[in-house]
Amino acid sequence: MYVGHFSDEKLLTLLDYGSGSGEMRSELCGPDDQNVLWQIRRFAGTLTLGMFEYRRDGTKYYTRRDGRQSSIRHFQAQLSEKHIRRDQLRWFPWYSYDTYTITGPPPLSMTEGTPTPWGEAESITHVTDGVYWVKTGAHGGFMIAVHRAAQLLSQSALTIGALFDHWLCYEEKSAGAVVIFEHREWCHIFTNPDPVGLATSIIRRSYPQYMQFIEREMMIRLWGSKTREDADLSAAVLGEDTSGQTIAVVISGTRLDTNLVSLACQIAKTAKRKLIIMYILVVPRSLPLKAMLPSETEQADALLTSALHVAEKIGCTAVTEVVQAREAGAAIIEEVQDHQCCLLLIGCERRGTGQECDLGAVLPYVQTKAHCRVWFVIDPPSPQR
């Protein structure tokens, strides 16, 4: 809890910090203690760090946290110094126990000689509307108009800045690193060859909670973006009817099989659908439908095993199925309906002197009967020999 109130003749400052060894209180009264008051104001960015939160509307509310002990020791060391100009008292604003509300028109400009938490401004660099890089004799940093800070910085960064009149202040080589981290386009004002790298190391050392917040926000944005991309891709691939939960791919032992299975796996992973890899074993009418066909079955098993290896490399879970049927087209449509497929992929390889697709009657049958989206993947004609 930090309360400050002053008049021309009387000063009163109460510091109340929770620390591991108990409470530290220092009560300073009388004009002789003006220097201590000024030092407290000058280093308020360190003292008030984490003590106040900022709402988006510019109000500031109290939250109890520990102050930085190095600053407290510095203030204690200044108690013997008694001389300072009286006009520096105006640097010290009013505080209350609970809230501090910004009043009056917010400033958007400053000039040399303007009071800052680090002394009078000696050089000022205009960064953007309501944002300045200020240098004093020994210190400096970003000064951002409160209403602009609410627009430009994250909520976590707002809690790190120190309130000074209508400005949020971020001292260089400490809180200023947060501003650089969030607005890398402002780095043109620095001669340091790697201001972002320096800012990152400062944040990791001095503001680990802020870095954790940023990393968490980045992960949320990345995952959110990926989710939106996946949803857009699913809609583009599956069409308007996305009720089906399975994607089917038919392999036939052609050179297209690997490409076809890879494509189906990628779609299934993105769309979060099950994948079934089918091989249609056509039984001649001269044999019973359930006849044992050892060589054909062995070939089918080999092809499906190879397809599963492709799916495993991609990280997609798939199931395989050998279907014995009289007509390939009818068998494919029946399986698609049984598995409630939302997408069917079929490959076609052109063979023969006429370069015709080897699917024969399968393609027009599936095209006519399928109730889901169908992708036919057809290779270009092979060179004539």
Short mmCIF file of C-alpha atoms in Angstrom, two decimals:
data_model
loop_
_atom_site.label_atom_id
_atom_site.label_comp_id
_atom_site.label_asym_id
_atom_site.label_seq_id
_atom_site.Cartn_x
_atom_site.Cartn_y
_atom_site.Cartn_z
CA MET A 1 0.00 0.00 0.00
CA TYR A 2 1.52 3.31 -1.08
CA VAL A 3 -0.13 6.61 -0.05
CA GLY A 4 1.22 10.02 -0.96
CA HIS A 5 -0.09 13.49 -0.15
CA PHE A 6 1.76 16.79 0.00
CA SER A 7 1.32 20.55 0.46
CA ASP A 8 3.83 23.40 0.38
CA GLU A 9 4.67 23.09 4.06
CA LYS A 10 4.12 19.46 4.96
CA LEU A 11 5.12 16.16 3.43
CA LEU A 12 3.78 12.81 4.36
CA THR A 13 4.83 9.56 2.72
CA LEU A 14 3.92 6.15 4.02
CA LEU A 15 5.57 3.06 2.61
CA ASP A 16 3.98 -0.21 3.57
CA TYR A 17 5.52 -3.25 1.89
CA GLY A 18 5.04 -6.88 2.67
CA SER A 19 8.40 -8.65 2.86
CA GLY A 20 9.71 -11.97 4.04
CA SER A 21 10.95 -10.49 7.33
CA GLY A 22 7.83 -8.46 8.11
CA GLU A 23 6.51 -4.97 7.40
CA MET A 24 8.73 -2.00 6.64
CA ARG A 25 7.26 1.43 7.42
CA SER A 26 8.96 4.77 6.92
CA GLU A 27 7.12 7.98 7.82
CA LEU A 28 8.68 11.18 6.52
CA CYS A 29 7.38 14.59 7.62
CA GLY A 30 8.45 18.18 7.07
CA PRO A 31 10.13 20.13 4.24
CA ASP A 32 13.56 18.75 5.13
CA ASP A 33 12.54 15.41 3.71
CA GLN A 34 11.72 16.71 0.25
CA ASN A 35 14.66 14.88 -1.28
CA VAL A 36 13.41 11.54 -0.02
CA LEU A 37 9.99 12.28 -1.48
CA TRP A 38 11.53 13.17 -4.83
CA GLN A 39 13.62 10.01 -4.87
CA ILE A 40 10.52 7.93 -4.18
CA ARG A 41 8.75 9.63 -7.09
CA ARG A 42 11.79 9.33 -9.33
CA PHE A 43 12.00 5.59 -8.83
CA ALA A 44 8.26 5.01 -8.66
CA GLY A 45 8.47 2.82 -11.73
CA THR A 46 10.42 0.37 -9.62
CA LEU A 47 8.52 0.89 -6.40
CA THR A 48 5.04 0.64 -7.83
CA LEU A 49 5.88 -2.23 -10.16
CA GLY A 50 3.14 -4.77 -9.68
CA MET A 51 1.42 -2.77 -6.96
CA PHE A 52 -1.27 -1.27 -9.16
CA GLU A 53 -3.24 -2.72 -12.04
CA TYR A 54 -4.57 -0.60 -14.88
CA ARG A 55 -8.02 -0.91 -16.36
CA ARG A 56 -8.63 -0.22 -20.02
CA ASP A 57 -10.54 2.96 -19.19
CA GLY A 58 -7.44 4.44 -17.54
CA THR A 59 -8.36 3.83 -13.91
CA LYS A 60 -5.88 2.26 -11.58
CA TYR A 61 -6.79 -0.08 -8.75
CA TYR A 62 -4.77 -1.37 -5.84
CA THR A 63 -3.41 -4.87 -5.59
CA ARG A 64 -1.00 -5.78 -2.80
CA ARG A 65 2.39 -7.13 -3.86
CA ASP A 66 5.97 -6.87 -2.68
CA GLY A 67 8.17 -3.98 -3.72
CA ARG A 68 11.67 -4.51 -5.04
CA GLN A 69 14.06 -4.57 -2.11
CA SER A 70 16.92 -2.98 -4.07
CA SER A 71 14.82 0.17 -4.51
CA ILE A 72 13.85 0.23 -0.83
CA ARG A 73 17.51 0.04 0.16
CA HIS A 74 18.24 2.89 -2.24
CA PHE A 75 15.58 5.08 -0.62
CA GLN A 76 16.90 4.28 2.84
CA ALA A 77 20.38 5.38 1.73
CA GLN A 78 19.00 8.75 0.59
CA LEU A 79 17.62 9.77 4.00
CA SER A 80 20.68 11.90 4.79
CA GLU A 81 20.34 14.10 1.70
CA LYS A 82 18.16 17.14 2.47
CA HIS A 83 18.51 19.56 -0.44
CA ILE A 84 16.31 19.71 -3.50
CA ARG A 85 14.43 22.35 -5.46
CA ARG A 86 10.90 23.00 -4.25
CA ASP A 87 9.38 22.93 -7.76
CA GLN A 88 10.16 19.23 -7.99
CA LEU A 89 7.37 18.65 -5.52
CA ARG A 90 4.87 19.03 -8.36
CA TRP A 91 6.18 15.78 -9.80
CA PHE A 92 4.55 13.90 -7.00
CA PRO A 93 0.88 13.11 -7.85
CA TRP A 94 -1.96 12.24 -5.53
CA TYR A 95 -2.56 8.65 -4.55
CA SER A 96 -5.33 6.98 -2.58
CA TYR A 97 -5.66 3.59 -0.92
CA ASP A 98 -8.00 2.10 -3.50
CA THR A 99 -8.12 3.86 -6.84
CA TYR A 100 -6.40 6.49 -8.85
CA THR A 101 -8.45 7.89 -11.71
CA ILE A 102 -7.04 9.92 -14.58
CA THR A 103 -8.76 13.31 -14.88
CA GLY A 104 -8.41 16.14 -17.35
CA PRO A 105 -7.45 16.01 -21.04
CA PRO A 106 -4.74 13.42 -21.72
CA PRO A 107 -1.55 14.89 -23.20
CA LEU A 108 -0.22 13.67 -26.53
CA SER A 109 2.93 15.78 -26.75
CA MET A 110 5.89 16.81 -24.64
CA THR A 111 8.86 19.14 -25.01
CA GLU A 112 12.36 19.40 -23.62
CA GLY A 113 12.27 20.31 -19.96
CA THR A 114 9.06 18.40 -19.35
CA PRO A 115 9.18 16.64 -15.94
CA THR A 116 9.60 12.88 -16.14
CA PRO A 117 10.09 10.21 -13.45
CA TRP A 118 13.83 10.35 -14.19
CA GLY A 119 14.31 14.13 -14.19
CA GLU A 120 13.66 16.86 -16.74
CA ALA A 121 13.60 15.65 -20.33
CA GLU A 122 16.80 16.60 -22.17
CA SER A 123 16.10 14.89 -25.48
CA ILE A 124 12.81 13.59 -26.85
CA THR A 125 12.17 11.25 -29.78
CA HIS A 126 8.62 11.08 -31.09
CA VAL A 127 7.90 7.40 -31.79
CA THR A 128 4.23 7.50 -32.73
CA ASP A 129 1.04 9.24 -31.63
CA GLY A 130 1.20 9.59 -27.83
CA VAL A 131 4.49 7.63 -27.52
CA TYR A 132 7.89 9.19 -26.78
CA TRP A 133 11.40 7.99 -26.06
CA VAL A 134 12.78 10.37 -23.44
CA LYS A 135 16.37 10.80 -22.22
CA THR A 136 17.45 12.64 -19.09
CA GLY A 137 20.90 13.09 -17.65
CA ALA A 138 21.33 9.53 -16.42
CA HIS A 139 18.11 7.73 -17.26
CA GLY A 140 15.35 7.53 -19.82
CA GLY A 141 12.67 5.36 -21.26
CA PHE A 142 9.32 5.22 -22.99
CA MET A 143 6.56 7.59 -21.93
CA ILE A 144 3.17 6.60 -23.34
CA ALA A 145 -0.08 8.49 -22.86
CA VAL A 146 -2.35 6.31 -20.73
CA HIS A 147 -5.21 6.15 -23.21
CA ARG A 148 -2.73 5.23 -25.99
CA ALA A 149 -1.08 2.59 -23.83
CA ALA A 150 -4.46 0.93 -23.40
CA GLN A 151 -4.70 0.74 -27.19
CA LEU A 152 -1.12 -0.31 -27.93
CA LEU A 153 -0.01 -2.62 -25.11
CA SER A 154 -1.18 -5.91 -23.66
CA GLN A 155 -2.94 -5.99 -20.30
CA SER A 156 0.13 -7.60 -18.77
CA ALA A 157 2.38 -4.81 -20.08
CA LEU A 158 0.05 -2.17 -18.63
CA THR A 159 0.59 -3.55 -15.13
CA ILE A 160 4.36 -3.15 -15.50
CA GLY A 161 4.37 0.53 -16.44
CA ALA A 162 4.65 3.23 -13.76
CA LEU A 163 1.94 5.91 -13.75
CA PHE A 164 3.27 9.47 -13.90
CA ASP A 165 0.54 12.10 -14.30
CA HIS A 166 -1.17 11.11 -17.57
CA TRP A 167 1.70 8.91 -18.76
CA LEU A 168 2.75 5.31 -18.33
CA CYS A 169 6.53 5.16 -18.02
CA TYR A 170 8.84 2.29 -18.95
CA GLU A 171 12.46 2.81 -17.96
CA GLU A 172 15.20 1.74 -20.35
CA LYS A 173 17.01 -1.53 -19.62
CA SER A 174 14.12 -2.64 -17.41
CA ALA A 175 10.40 -2.12 -18.07
CA GLY A 176 11.20 -0.53 -21.44
CA ALA A 177 12.14 -3.99 -22.69
CA VAL A 178 8.47 -4.96 -22.52
CA VAL A 179 7.52 -2.13 -24.89
CA ILE A 180 10.28 -3.09 -27.33
CA PHE A 181 9.18 -6.72 -27.19
CA GLU A 182 5.58 -5.84 -28.07
CA HIS A 183 6.39 -3.21 -30.71
CA ARG A 184 9.50 -4.25 -32.60
CA GLU A 185 8.73 -1.71 -35.31
CA TRP A 186 9.79 1.00 -32.84
CA CYS A 187 13.35 -0.33 -32.68
CA HIS A 188 14.47 2.10 -35.41
CA ILE A 189 15.02 4.71 -32.69
CA PHE A 190 17.88 2.67 -31.19
CA THR A 191 21.49 2.29 -32.31
CA ASN A 192 21.77 -1.07 -30.55
CA PRO A 193 22.21 -3.71 -33.30
CA ASP A 194 19.89 -6.17 -31.55
CA PRO A 195 17.40 -4.31 -29.33
CA VAL A 196 14.85 -7.14 -29.46
CA GLY A 197 17.40 -9.72 -28.33
CA LEU A 198 18.50 -7.50 -25.46
CA ALA A 199 14.87 -6.85 -24.50
CA THR A 200 14.09 -10.56 -24.48
CA SER A 201 16.99 -11.33 -22.15
CA ILE A 202 15.95 -8.50 -19.80
CA ILE A 203 12.36 -9.74 -19.71
CA ARG A 204 13.37 -13.34 -19.01
CA ARG A 205 15.58 -12.15 -16.15
CA SER A 206 13.42 -9.41 -14.61
CA TYR A 207 9.86 -10.18 -15.69
CA PRO A 208 9.46 -13.97 -15.91
CA GLN A 209 5.72 -13.80 -15.26
CA TYR A 210 5.26 -11.45 -18.21
CA MET A 211 7.26 -13.80 -20.45
CA GLN A 212 5.10 -16.73 -19.36
CA PHE A 213 2.00 -14.67 -20.16
CA ILE A 214 3.32 -13.78 -23.63
CA GLU A 215 4.34 -17.35 -24.43
CA ARG A 216 0.91 -18.58 -23.35
CA GLU A 217 -0.81 -15.93 -25.49
CA MET A 218 1.37 -16.85 -28.46
CA MET A 219 0.45 -20.50 -28.12
CA ILE A 220 -3.23 -19.60 -27.91
CA ARG A 221 -2.96 -17.48 -31.05
CA LEU A 222 -1.00 -20.15 -32.90
CA TRP A 223 -3.41 -22.90 -31.96
CA GLY A 224 -6.38 -20.65 -32.66
CA SER A 225 -4.97 -19.82 -36.08
CA LYS A 226 -4.27 -23.48 -36.78
CA THR A 227 -7.80 -24.41 -35.72
CA ARG A 228 -9.28 -21.82 -38.05
CA GLU A 229 -7.07 -22.98 -40.91
CA ASP A 230 -8.06 -26.59 -40.29
CA ALA A 231 -11.73 -25.64 -40.23
CA ASP A 232 -11.39 -23.69 -43.49
CA LEU A 233 -9.53 -26.56 -45.14
CA SER A 234 -12.12 -29.08 -43.93
CA ALA A 235 -14.92 -27.00 -45.39
CA ALA A 236 -13.08 -26.68 -48.70
CA VAL A 237 -12.31 -30.40 -48.93
CA LEU A 238 -15.49 -31.94 -47.56
CA GLY A 239 -18.01 -29.42 -48.82
CA GLU A 240 -21.14 -28.30 -47.02
CA ASP A 241 -22.16 -31.76 -45.81
CA THR A 242 -19.63 -32.59 -43.10
CA SER A 243 -21.81 -35.01 -41.14
CA GLY A 244 -19.85 -38.06 -42.27
CA GLN A 245 -17.05 -39.16 -39.95
CA THR A 246 -15.01 -41.31 -42.35
CA ILE A 247 -12.83 -40.74 -45.39
CA ALA A 248 -12.37 -43.68 -47.75
CA VAL A 249 -9.56 -44.26 -50.23
CA VAL A 250 -9.52 -47.08 -52.76
CA ILE A 251 -6.17 -48.56 -53.81
CA SER A 252 -5.64 -50.91 -56.71
CA GLY A 253 -1.94 -51.64 -56.96
CA THR A 254 -1.02 -48.75 -59.27
CA ARG A 255 1.81 -46.25 -58.90
CA LEU A 256 -0.77 -43.75 -57.69
CA ASP A 257 -1.50 -45.67 -54.49
CA THR A 258 1.19 -44.06 -52.32
CA ASN A 259 0.23 -40.53 -53.40
CA LEU A 260 -3.44 -41.28 -52.94
CA VAL A 261 -3.00 -42.70 -49.43
CA SER A 262 -0.74 -39.78 -48.42
CA LEU A 263 -3.34 -37.30 -49.59
CA ALA A 264 -6.14 -39.13 -47.78
CA CYS A 265 -4.09 -39.25 -44.56
CA GLN A 266 -3.39 -35.52 -44.63
CA ILE A 267 -7.05 -34.73 -45.19
CA ALA A 268 -8.17 -37.13 -42.45
CA LYS A 269 -5.73 -35.60 -39.93
CA THR A 270 -6.73 -32.05 -40.74
CA ALA A 271 -10.46 -32.73 -40.83
CA LYS A 272 -10.28 -35.02 -37.77
CA ARG A 273 -11.95 -37.90 -39.57
CA LYS A 274 -11.42 -41.65 -39.56
CA LEU A 275 -9.66 -43.19 -42.55
CA ILE A 276 -10.46 -46.49 -44.20
CA ILE A 277 -8.23 -47.91 -46.95
CA MET A 278 -10.08 -50.31 -49.23
CA TYR A 279 -9.00 -52.87 -51.78
CA ILE A 280 -11.75 -54.29 -54.02
CA LEU A 281 -11.11 -57.89 -55.02
CA VAL A 282 -13.30 -58.67 -58.02
CA VAL A 283 -14.39 -62.32 -58.09
CA PRO A 284 -15.08 -63.82 -61.53
CA ARG A 285 -18.61 -65.08 -62.06
CA SER A 286 -17.20 -68.52 -62.73
CA LEU A 287 -16.31 -68.75 -59.01
CA PRO A 288 -18.44 -68.48 -55.88
CA LEU A 289 -18.44 -65.00 -54.35
CA LYS A 290 -16.78 -66.32 -51.17
CA ALA A 291 -14.21 -68.39 -53.03
CA MET A 292 -10.69 -68.51 -51.61
CA LEU A 293 -8.27 -66.60 -53.83
CA PRO A 294 -4.86 -67.06 -52.17
CA SER A 295 -2.66 -65.18 -54.62
CA GLU A 296 -5.07 -62.26 -54.99
CA THR A 297 -5.59 -62.08 -51.22
CA GLU A 298 -1.83 -62.11 -50.62
CA GLN A 299 -1.39 -59.27 -53.10
CA ALA A 300 -4.16 -57.29 -51.41
CA ASP A 301 -2.59 -57.80 -47.97
CA ALA A 302 0.78 -56.60 -49.25
CA LEU A 303 -0.73 -53.46 -50.77
CA LEU A 304 -2.73 -52.65 -47.63
CA THR A 305 0.30 -53.24 -45.39
CA SER A 306 2.31 -50.83 -47.51
CA ALA A 307 -0.53 -48.29 -47.28
CA LEU A 308 -0.59 -48.61 -43.47
CA HIS A 309 3.14 -47.87 -43.36
CA VAL A 310 2.51 -44.67 -45.30
CA ALA A 311 -0.26 -43.69 -42.87
CA GLU A 312 1.96 -44.46 -39.88
CA LYS A 313 4.72 -42.18 -41.17
CA ILE A 314 2.23 -39.36 -41.56
CA GLY A 315 0.80 -39.99 -38.10
CA CYS A 316 -2.67 -40.95 -39.23
CA THR A 317 -4.60 -43.89 -37.79
CA ALA A 318 -6.22 -45.97 -40.52
CA VAL A 319 -8.03 -49.27 -40.91
CA THR A 320 -7.89 -51.53 -43.94
CA GLU A 321 -10.50 -53.65 -45.63
CA VAL A 322 -10.52 -56.23 -48.44
CA VAL A 323 -13.89 -56.44 -50.15
CA GLN A 324 -14.74 -59.39 -52.42
CA ALA A 325 -17.40 -58.46 -54.94
CA ARG A 326 -18.65 -59.11 -58.44
CA GLU A 327 -18.63 -55.43 -59.44
CA ALA A 328 -16.08 -52.95 -58.07
CA GLY A 329 -18.33 -49.92 -58.49
CA ALA A 330 -21.26 -51.36 -56.56
CA ALA A 331 -18.92 -52.61 -53.79
CA ILE A 332 -17.34 -49.17 -53.38
CA ILE A 333 -20.73 -47.44 -53.12
CA GLU A 334 -21.97 -49.99 -50.59
CA GLU A 335 -18.89 -49.55 -48.38
CA VAL A 336 -19.11 -45.77 -48.58
CA GLN A 337 -22.73 -45.88 -47.41
CA ASP A 338 -22.05 -48.42 -44.64
CA HIS A 339 -19.19 -46.32 -43.22
CA GLN A 340 -21.07 -43.02 -43.69
CA CYS A 341 -18.17 -41.51 -45.60
CA CYS A 342 -17.93 -37.80 -46.28
CA LEU A 343 -15.20 -38.13 -48.91
CA LEU A 344 -14.07 -40.85 -51.33
CA LEU A 345 -10.73 -40.84 -53.13
CA ILE A 346 -10.12 -43.05 -56.18
CA GLY A 347 -7.02 -43.12 -58.36
CA CYS A 348 -6.91 -43.88 -62.05
CA GLU A 349 -3.89 -44.80 -64.17
CA ARG A 350 -4.07 -44.52 -67.94
CA ARG A 351 -2.96 -47.62 -69.81
CA GLY A 352 -2.95 -49.01 -73.30
CA THR A 353 -2.53 -47.45 -76.70
CA GLY A 354 -5.65 -45.35 -76.27
CA GLN A 355 -4.45 -44.04 -72.91
CA GLU A 356 -7.85 -44.80 -71.38
CA CYS A 357 -8.45 -44.88 -67.63
CA ASP A 358 -8.28 -48.39 -66.20
CA LEU A 359 -11.35 -47.85 -64.01
CA GLY A 360 -13.62 -48.83 -66.86
CA ALA A 361 -17.25 -48.84 -65.72
CA VAL A 362 -16.32 -48.01 -62.10
CA LEU A 363 -15.88 -44.29 -62.70
CA PRO A 364 -19.32 -43.55 -64.23
CA TYR A 365 -21.05 -45.83 -61.71
CA VAL A 366 -19.47 -44.13 -58.69
CA GLN A 367 -20.03 -40.74 -60.23
CA THR A 368 -23.74 -41.51 -60.54
CA LYS A 369 -24.40 -43.35 -57.27
CA ALA A 370 -22.14 -41.70 -54.68
CA HIS A 371 -23.90 -39.58 -52.04
CA CYS A 372 -20.67 -37.96 -50.77
CA ARG A 373 -17.96 -35.86 -52.36
CA VAL A 374 -15.69 -37.91 -54.65
CA TRP A 375 -12.17 -37.08 -55.76
CA PHE A 376 -10.89 -38.85 -58.87
CA VAL A 377 -7.12 -38.57 -59.15
CA ILE A 378 -6.01 -39.30 -62.71
CA ASP A 379 -2.41 -39.19 -63.88
CA PRO A 380 -1.59 -37.47 -67.17
CA PRO A 381 -0.99 -39.76 -70.17
CA SER A 382 2.33 -41.56 -70.05
CA PRO A 383 4.76 -40.90 -72.95
CA GLN A 384 4.22 -43.09 -76.00
CA ARG A 385 6.98 -45.57 -76.75
#
